[in-house]
Structures are given as structure tokens and as C-alpha cells.
Short mmCIF file of C-alpha atoms in Angstrom, two decimals:
data_model
loop_
_atom_site.label_atom_id
_atom_site.label_comp_id
_atom_site.label_asym_id
_atom_site.label_seq_id
_atom_site.Cartn_x
_atom_site.Cartn_y
_atom_site.Cartn_z
CA MET A 1 -27.72 -8.92 37.75
CA THR A 2 -28.11 -10.57 34.34
CA GLN A 3 -28.82 -14.28 34.46
CA LYS A 4 -26.02 -16.28 32.88
CA ALA A 5 -26.83 -18.18 29.73
CA SER A 6 -26.84 -21.96 29.79
CA THR A 7 -25.53 -23.08 26.44
CA SER A 8 -24.48 -26.21 24.60
CA SER A 9 -23.32 -24.69 21.30
CA CYS A 10 -21.68 -21.39 20.43
CA LEU A 11 -20.94 -19.59 17.19
CA VAL A 12 -18.06 -17.11 17.36
CA ILE A 13 -18.23 -14.43 14.68
CA GLY A 14 -14.73 -13.07 14.12
CA GLY A 15 -11.53 -15.13 14.14
CA GLY A 16 -9.20 -12.60 15.74
CA ILE A 17 -7.38 -13.40 18.94
CA SER A 18 -10.32 -12.48 21.19
CA GLY A 19 -12.69 -14.87 19.41
CA LEU A 20 -10.10 -17.64 19.22
CA ILE A 21 -9.30 -17.39 22.92
CA ALA A 22 -12.99 -17.52 23.86
CA ALA A 23 -13.51 -20.47 21.52
CA THR A 24 -10.59 -22.49 22.93
CA VAL A 25 -11.76 -21.99 26.52
CA LEU A 26 -15.31 -23.10 25.65
CA ARG A 27 -14.05 -26.06 23.62
CA ASP A 28 -11.87 -27.18 26.52
CA ARG A 29 -15.03 -27.25 28.65
CA ASN A 30 -16.75 -29.52 26.13
CA MET A 31 -18.93 -26.91 24.46
CA GLN A 32 -19.56 -27.28 20.74
CA VAL A 33 -17.90 -24.22 19.19
CA THR A 34 -17.71 -22.95 15.61
CA VAL A 35 -15.69 -19.92 14.48
CA VAL A 36 -16.46 -18.00 11.29
CA ASP A 37 -14.32 -15.20 9.87
CA LYS A 38 -14.68 -13.15 6.72
CA GLY A 39 -10.92 -13.06 6.10
CA ARG A 40 -8.90 -15.39 3.91
CA ALA A 41 -6.85 -16.49 6.92
CA ILE A 42 -7.47 -16.71 10.64
CA GLY A 43 -6.08 -14.20 13.11
CA GLY A 44 -7.60 -10.79 12.37
CA ARG A 45 -4.95 -8.17 13.12
CA MET A 46 -2.50 -10.92 14.10
CA ALA A 47 -1.74 -10.82 10.40
CA THR A 48 1.12 -12.16 8.28
CA ARG A 49 1.57 -12.08 4.50
CA ARG A 50 4.14 -13.28 1.95
CA ILE A 51 5.57 -11.63 -1.16
CA ARG A 52 7.52 -13.96 -3.44
CA ASN A 53 10.09 -13.02 -6.06
CA SER A 54 12.03 -15.54 -8.15
CA GLN A 55 15.29 -13.58 -7.83
CA TYR A 56 15.03 -11.97 -4.40
CA GLY A 57 13.32 -14.71 -2.42
CA GLU A 58 10.22 -14.77 -0.26
CA GLY A 59 9.49 -11.96 2.15
CA ILE A 60 7.35 -12.78 5.19
CA PHE A 61 5.67 -9.79 6.83
CA ASP A 62 3.91 -9.27 10.13
CA TYR A 63 1.78 -6.35 8.96
CA GLY A 64 -0.86 -6.01 11.70
CA ALA A 65 -0.02 -6.30 15.39
CA GLN A 66 3.77 -6.21 15.68
CA TYR A 67 4.29 -7.40 19.26
CA PHE A 68 2.51 -7.55 22.59
CA THR A 69 3.18 -7.19 26.29
CA ALA A 70 1.71 -8.99 29.30
CA GLN A 71 0.79 -7.26 32.55
CA ASP A 72 -2.16 -9.31 33.81
CA PRO A 73 -1.28 -12.60 35.59
CA LYS A 74 -3.86 -14.55 33.56
CA PHE A 75 -2.40 -13.41 30.29
CA GLN A 76 1.18 -13.86 31.50
CA ALA A 77 0.39 -17.48 32.40
CA LEU A 78 -1.00 -18.00 28.90
CA VAL A 79 2.07 -16.39 27.32
CA ASN A 80 4.34 -18.59 29.44
CA SER A 81 2.53 -21.68 28.14
CA TRP A 82 3.00 -20.44 24.56
CA ILE A 83 6.71 -19.96 25.22
CA GLN A 84 7.00 -23.52 26.53
CA GLU A 85 5.23 -24.80 23.42
CA GLY A 86 7.61 -22.89 21.15
CA ILE A 87 4.89 -20.62 19.77
CA VAL A 88 6.05 -17.31 21.31
CA LYS A 89 9.38 -15.81 22.30
CA GLU A 90 10.62 -12.61 23.93
CA TRP A 91 11.61 -9.80 21.58
CA SER A 92 14.21 -7.40 22.98
CA LEU A 93 12.47 -4.36 21.52
CA ASN A 94 13.32 -1.09 23.29
CA GLN A 95 14.78 -2.84 26.32
CA GLN A 96 17.41 -0.14 26.54
CA ILE A 97 14.73 2.45 27.34
CA SER A 98 11.91 0.35 28.77
CA ARG A 99 11.64 -2.37 31.37
CA LYS A 100 8.69 -3.95 29.59
CA VAL A 101 9.10 -7.42 28.16
CA TYR A 102 7.91 -7.64 24.56
CA TYR A 103 6.74 -10.83 22.87
CA ARG A 104 6.17 -12.01 19.31
CA GLY A 105 5.30 -15.19 17.48
CA VAL A 106 8.33 -17.40 16.79
CA ASN A 107 7.36 -18.00 13.14
CA SER A 108 5.02 -15.02 12.79
CA ASN A 109 2.30 -13.35 14.81
CA ARG A 110 -0.36 -15.11 12.78
CA SER A 111 1.18 -18.41 13.87
CA ILE A 112 -0.19 -17.72 17.38
CA ALA A 113 -3.71 -17.57 15.95
CA GLN A 114 -3.06 -20.68 13.86
CA HIS A 115 -1.93 -22.50 17.00
CA LEU A 116 -5.14 -21.55 18.80
CA ALA A 117 -7.24 -22.63 15.81
CA GLU A 118 -5.64 -26.06 15.39
CA ASN A 119 -8.40 -28.03 17.11
CA LEU A 120 -11.28 -25.67 16.45
CA ASP A 121 -14.02 -25.83 13.83
CA VAL A 122 -12.94 -22.74 11.89
CA HIS A 123 -14.45 -21.41 8.65
CA THR A 124 -12.64 -18.59 6.80
CA ASN A 125 -13.95 -16.57 3.85
CA ILE A 126 -17.34 -16.68 5.58
CA LYS A 127 -19.05 -13.34 6.18
CA ALA A 128 -22.02 -13.36 8.56
CA ILE A 129 -24.60 -10.90 7.24
CA SER A 130 -27.63 -11.45 9.47
CA PHE A 131 -29.02 -13.64 12.23
CA ALA A 132 -32.41 -14.44 13.71
CA TRP A 133 -33.62 -16.10 16.93
CA GLN A 134 -35.93 -18.97 15.99
CA ASP A 135 -37.03 -22.04 17.94
CA ASP A 136 -34.73 -21.25 20.88
CA HIS A 137 -31.54 -20.95 18.86
CA TRP A 138 -29.75 -18.52 16.55
CA GLN A 139 -29.79 -18.97 12.79
CA VAL A 140 -26.92 -17.08 11.19
CA LEU A 141 -26.99 -16.42 7.44
CA THR A 142 -23.73 -15.82 5.56
CA ALA A 143 -22.96 -13.99 2.34
CA ASN A 144 -22.54 -17.28 0.47
CA LYS A 145 -25.99 -18.48 1.63
CA GLU A 146 -24.75 -20.89 4.30
CA THR A 147 -26.64 -21.11 7.60
CA PHE A 148 -25.05 -21.76 11.00
CA LEU A 149 -27.07 -22.71 14.09
CA ALA A 150 -26.06 -22.04 17.70
CA ASP A 151 -27.53 -21.53 21.16
CA VAL A 152 -25.38 -18.45 21.80
CA LEU A 153 -23.38 -15.99 19.72
CA ILE A 154 -20.07 -14.34 20.54
CA LEU A 155 -19.44 -11.24 18.44
CA THR A 156 -15.84 -10.01 18.19
CA PRO A 157 -15.61 -7.75 15.09
CA PRO A 158 -14.75 -4.05 15.51
CA LEU A 159 -17.70 -2.33 17.15
CA PRO A 160 -18.98 -0.47 14.06
CA GLN A 161 -19.28 -3.82 12.28
CA THR A 162 -20.84 -5.44 15.34
CA LEU A 163 -23.46 -2.69 15.57
CA GLU A 164 -24.29 -3.20 11.88
CA LEU A 165 -24.88 -6.90 12.58
CA LEU A 166 -27.10 -6.11 15.55
CA ASP A 167 -29.14 -3.65 13.48
CA ARG A 168 -30.15 -6.22 10.87
CA PRO A 169 -32.32 -8.27 13.24
CA GLN A 170 -33.25 -4.95 14.91
CA ILE A 171 -31.86 -5.92 18.31
CA GLN A 172 -32.56 -3.03 20.64
CA LEU A 173 -29.72 -2.09 22.96
CA PRO A 174 -30.43 0.24 25.88
CA PRO A 175 -29.90 3.80 24.58
CA GLU A 176 -27.07 4.51 27.01
CA THR A 177 -25.28 1.28 26.04
CA ARG A 178 -25.73 2.01 22.35
CA HIS A 179 -24.33 5.50 22.83
CA ARG A 180 -21.28 4.19 24.70
CA LEU A 181 -20.53 1.75 21.89
CA GLU A 182 -20.99 4.36 19.18
CA GLU A 183 -18.63 6.72 21.01
CA ILE A 184 -15.74 4.27 20.57
CA VAL A 185 -13.82 5.20 17.43
CA TYR A 186 -10.78 3.55 15.90
CA HIS A 187 -7.46 4.79 14.57
CA PRO A 188 -6.97 3.81 10.93
CA CYS A 189 -3.59 2.59 9.76
CA ILE A 190 -2.15 2.14 6.30
CA ALA A 191 0.51 -0.59 6.22
CA LEU A 192 3.12 -0.88 3.47
CA LEU A 193 4.90 -4.19 2.89
CA ALA A 194 8.14 -3.74 0.95
CA LEU A 195 10.40 -6.48 -0.39
CA LEU A 196 13.94 -5.10 -0.70
CA ALA A 197 16.83 -6.13 -2.91
CA GLN A 198 19.33 -5.84 -0.06
CA PRO A 199 19.11 -6.05 3.76
CA SER A 200 17.60 -2.99 5.41
CA GLN A 201 19.47 -0.55 7.64
CA ILE A 202 16.92 -0.93 10.45
CA PRO A 203 18.93 -1.70 13.60
CA SER A 204 18.53 -4.89 15.57
CA PRO A 205 16.28 -6.30 16.95
CA GLY A 206 14.34 -5.14 13.91
CA GLY A 207 11.61 -2.77 15.09
CA MET A 208 11.47 0.99 15.66
CA HIS A 209 8.80 3.40 16.84
CA LEU A 210 8.92 6.65 14.87
CA ASP A 211 7.35 9.99 15.71
CA GLY A 212 7.23 11.49 12.25
CA THR A 213 4.21 12.94 10.47
CA LEU A 214 4.11 10.03 8.02
CA LEU A 215 5.47 6.95 9.80
CA SER A 216 4.74 5.58 13.26
CA TRP A 217 6.56 2.23 12.95
CA ILE A 218 9.12 0.46 10.79
CA ALA A 219 10.22 -3.16 11.11
CA CYS A 220 12.70 -5.46 9.43
CA ASN A 221 11.04 -8.87 9.45
CA GLN A 222 14.35 -10.58 8.62
CA LYS A 223 16.08 -9.15 11.72
CA LYS A 224 12.92 -9.87 13.67
CA GLY A 225 13.47 -13.48 12.72
CA ILE A 226 10.41 -14.42 10.68
CA SER A 227 11.64 -13.76 7.11
CA PRO A 228 14.91 -15.68 6.66
CA GLN A 229 14.73 -15.84 2.85
CA GLY A 230 13.67 -12.30 2.02
CA ASN A 231 14.40 -8.70 2.99
CA ALA A 232 10.89 -7.86 4.17
CA VAL A 233 10.13 -4.46 5.71
CA THR A 234 6.81 -3.39 7.26
CA LEU A 235 5.89 0.30 7.45
CA HIS A 236 2.97 1.63 9.47
CA ALA A 237 1.72 5.09 8.61
CA THR A 238 0.51 7.44 11.33
CA SER A 239 -3.21 7.64 11.92
CA GLU A 240 -3.22 11.23 10.63
CA PHE A 241 -1.53 10.25 7.36
CA SER A 242 -3.83 7.24 7.06
CA LYS A 243 -6.98 9.36 7.46
CA ILE A 244 -5.88 11.90 4.87
CA HIS A 245 -4.63 9.35 2.34
CA TRP A 246 -7.23 6.61 2.87
CA ASP A 247 -8.71 6.91 -0.63
CA ILE A 248 -5.50 7.94 -2.38
CA ASP A 249 -3.91 5.72 -5.04
CA ASN A 250 -1.57 3.07 -3.66
CA THR A 251 1.32 4.29 -5.79
CA VAL A 252 1.13 7.77 -4.28
CA ILE A 253 0.96 6.32 -0.77
CA ALA A 254 3.89 3.99 -1.40
CA ASN A 255 6.09 6.73 -2.85
CA GLN A 256 5.53 8.99 0.17
CA LEU A 257 6.02 6.29 2.80
CA LEU A 258 9.10 4.81 1.13
CA GLU A 259 10.65 8.25 0.82
CA ALA A 260 10.05 8.84 4.54
CA ALA A 261 11.57 5.44 5.33
CA SER A 262 14.55 5.81 2.99
CA PRO A 263 17.13 6.50 5.78
CA TRP A 264 16.42 3.01 7.16
CA LEU A 265 16.00 1.10 3.91
CA GLY A 266 19.35 1.42 2.15
CA SER A 267 18.10 -0.62 -0.77
CA SER A 268 15.90 -0.54 -3.83
CA VAL A 269 12.35 -1.86 -3.49
CA ILE A 270 11.61 -4.93 -5.60
CA ASP A 271 7.89 -5.21 -4.84
CA TYR A 272 5.37 -3.85 -2.38
CA GLN A 273 1.78 -4.15 -1.23
CA VAL A 274 -0.47 -1.69 0.59
CA HIS A 275 -3.00 -2.77 3.20
CA ARG A 276 -5.55 -0.53 4.91
CA TRP A 277 -6.55 -1.27 8.50
CA ARG A 278 -9.76 0.70 8.91
CA TYR A 279 -10.09 -0.39 12.53
CA SER A 280 -6.47 -0.59 13.58
CA GLN A 281 -6.79 0.31 17.26
CA PRO A 282 -9.60 1.72 19.44
CA GLN A 283 -8.96 5.26 20.67
CA THR A 284 -11.05 4.60 23.80
CA VAL A 285 -12.55 1.50 25.40
CA TYR A 286 -15.93 0.44 26.77
CA GLY A 287 -14.56 -0.02 30.28
CA GLU A 288 -16.02 -3.45 31.05
CA PRO A 289 -14.72 -6.87 29.92
CA TYR A 290 -17.69 -7.71 27.68
CA LEU A 291 -21.31 -6.85 26.95
CA VAL A 292 -24.23 -9.26 27.25
CA VAL A 293 -27.45 -9.11 25.24
CA THR A 294 -30.20 -11.44 26.49
CA LYS A 295 -33.14 -10.71 24.16
CA PRO A 296 -34.31 -12.29 21.96
CA GLY A 297 -31.44 -14.73 22.63
CA PRO A 298 -28.03 -14.71 24.28
CA ILE A 299 -25.22 -12.71 22.66
CA VAL A 300 -21.86 -11.82 24.20
CA ILE A 301 -19.80 -9.03 22.64
CA CYS A 302 -16.08 -8.78 23.34
CA GLY A 303 -12.77 -7.65 21.85
CA ASP A 304 -9.98 -5.14 22.15
CA ALA A 305 -12.40 -2.21 22.55
CA PHE A 306 -13.57 -3.38 25.97
CA ILE A 307 -10.70 -3.49 28.49
CA GLN A 308 -7.59 -2.15 26.77
CA PRO A 309 -6.85 -1.51 23.09
CA ASP A 310 -4.16 -4.10 22.45
CA VAL A 311 -3.52 -7.84 22.13
CA GLU A 312 -3.60 -8.38 25.89
CA GLY A 313 -6.90 -6.52 26.18
CA ALA A 314 -8.42 -8.60 23.39
CA VAL A 315 -7.32 -11.83 25.08
CA LEU A 316 -8.60 -10.80 28.51
CA SER A 317 -11.95 -9.78 27.03
CA GLY A 318 -12.26 -13.12 25.23
CA LEU A 319 -11.38 -15.00 28.42
CA ALA A 320 -13.95 -13.05 30.41
CA ALA A 321 -16.66 -13.68 27.81
CA ALA A 322 -16.00 -17.43 27.89
CA GLU A 323 -15.95 -17.51 31.69
CA TYR A 324 -19.29 -15.70 31.73
CA LEU A 325 -20.88 -18.31 29.46
CA LEU A 326 -19.48 -21.13 31.56
CA GLY A 327 -21.06 -19.57 34.61
#
């Protein structure tokens, strides 16, 4: 059995929900924790964006993870605490055909990440590019030439990006472990954010799974309750469409997706944006809550590719990683 690391400071690379959960648990146990993320805003795929128009208002879009469920008692307890704090609420999505309870952020899904980050030392727009073990601690170099020091690292990016980071200091994983990680591939997803002139025809409560060749999901963020001042619609393309059209011009992509969505739009499109999620969702998972590297120094790897490929899986993996470090 691997000896647990005794640590006093931790650097979390990746500010998605898995990294934020791990960071909050460690902080609550008086560990010095820093979180760095290459994105402009915290949250990873718990992502929200705004499109403003002087005539048609401001559209607010959840354009990454749309909702989540809770099956594990640990995660359900956490969700219940978020509900009590007014951060999360139930969303009656598909209740007529499913007994699952669905949840979403009250203000947006990114607001859950922002809540977790409130009392953390978080640095956005910071891309870690390499790290080295020197004098019994990690030195992490970023793209803008900053250096962060820590006794232990938690890595939460998608596994292809994590493996790239591990390759730079030439950290040798056991061949079988390396192979298992490389075997995990991700579905891509192209998201289209459309600001409409008029309210959409998407039925309440504002989200629909689709089984077409182009679209897998369509959501009205106004009916969802997060975009009161703008008719904001989120479209998710299927993984097949996303693979084929990944390098295609945004205008071509938008025209095809909006045409496919036209029965539910019922309005002209005032403005739109296209976002590409290269690592939208793992197709398979590692099968264990986290992975520990002990040489040359302690690293814990976690995320949604370890237990189950969704928000709950990411949270449970982050919790397990933190509990490991706390011993």
C-alpha cells in the first residue's frame, strides 16, 4: 500500500469542480491551498457566459454542464447544504419520464464554482506549463513566468492535458497505469449560444434531450431561470457532429445547428457565439477514485475520468483525493 503524503501546502492545477472541492476540504483542515486555472473564470465545465445587446437585453447562458444528479450519500449531503445556502435548487427536468432529481445552480452553474472559490486563493488566466521537484517541494512554472511552490500537487485537467504536464518533468508512470490513462478518450462537444429576439418555443422547464444527428441538447436559459433579461438558448451538438465539424468555420456550424433547432426557436437570432469543448465528457473511466504518484514528489490526480463521467463523479473524486492527503 502506498504511504500517504504528509503535507502542509498544496497547489491544485485546474479550477473545475473536482479541484475546487478538493481545495475546500483541504482548506477546512487548515492546509495552505492555492488553485490555478488557465481559464478566464473559475469552474471549468461548470461554465456560464453572457451576450449583451442594447436592444434585446443580456442573455446568460449555461453552456457547459447543464445539470447534475446525486446518487451517492456524500454528494447528496453536499447538495443539500448548497440548497440550504441558496446556491442550488431542484430542476424538474424530465420528471414525467424519470424519477431522478435534477439540480442546477440558482443563478447559474458557474455560481456553484464561484461559491466554492469564495475563500480560496484562486488564480485564473494562469497556465501551468512545467514543474520540478527541488529541495523537498514542487516548483511550478506558468506561461507568464510566475512560479508557485507547494509540498504536493493535485492535477485535475482532462487526462490528455495531465499526461502532457507529467511528460515535461519526465515523470515515469508504471506502463500499465500509463496505458490505462491513455485509453480514456473524451467526447467533444460544440456548444452554440444564441441570443433570440423573442422567447423560444422550448417547453418548460427549459431543457430537452434530443436524439438527432446534429443536436443532443437544447435549453432555454430564461425558462431555466438564469437569464431573466434575455432570450438565451444553449445548443449542444452531438459528439459525431462535433468531431466532423471541429475545424469548420463557425458560421457554417451555426447555420446548421440553428436550422436543426428551428422548430424550438420560433424567433430570429440576434447574436451568437460558438464554443468548442474538446474534452466534454469521458467515454470511459479509470475505475478508481484517484491516482497517486510518489516519485520524485507527491502528486494526486483526480477528476471526472476516475469514478463516473459527470459532475457527481468529479466531486467524489475530488473528495477522495483530499481525504487521501489528509490521511
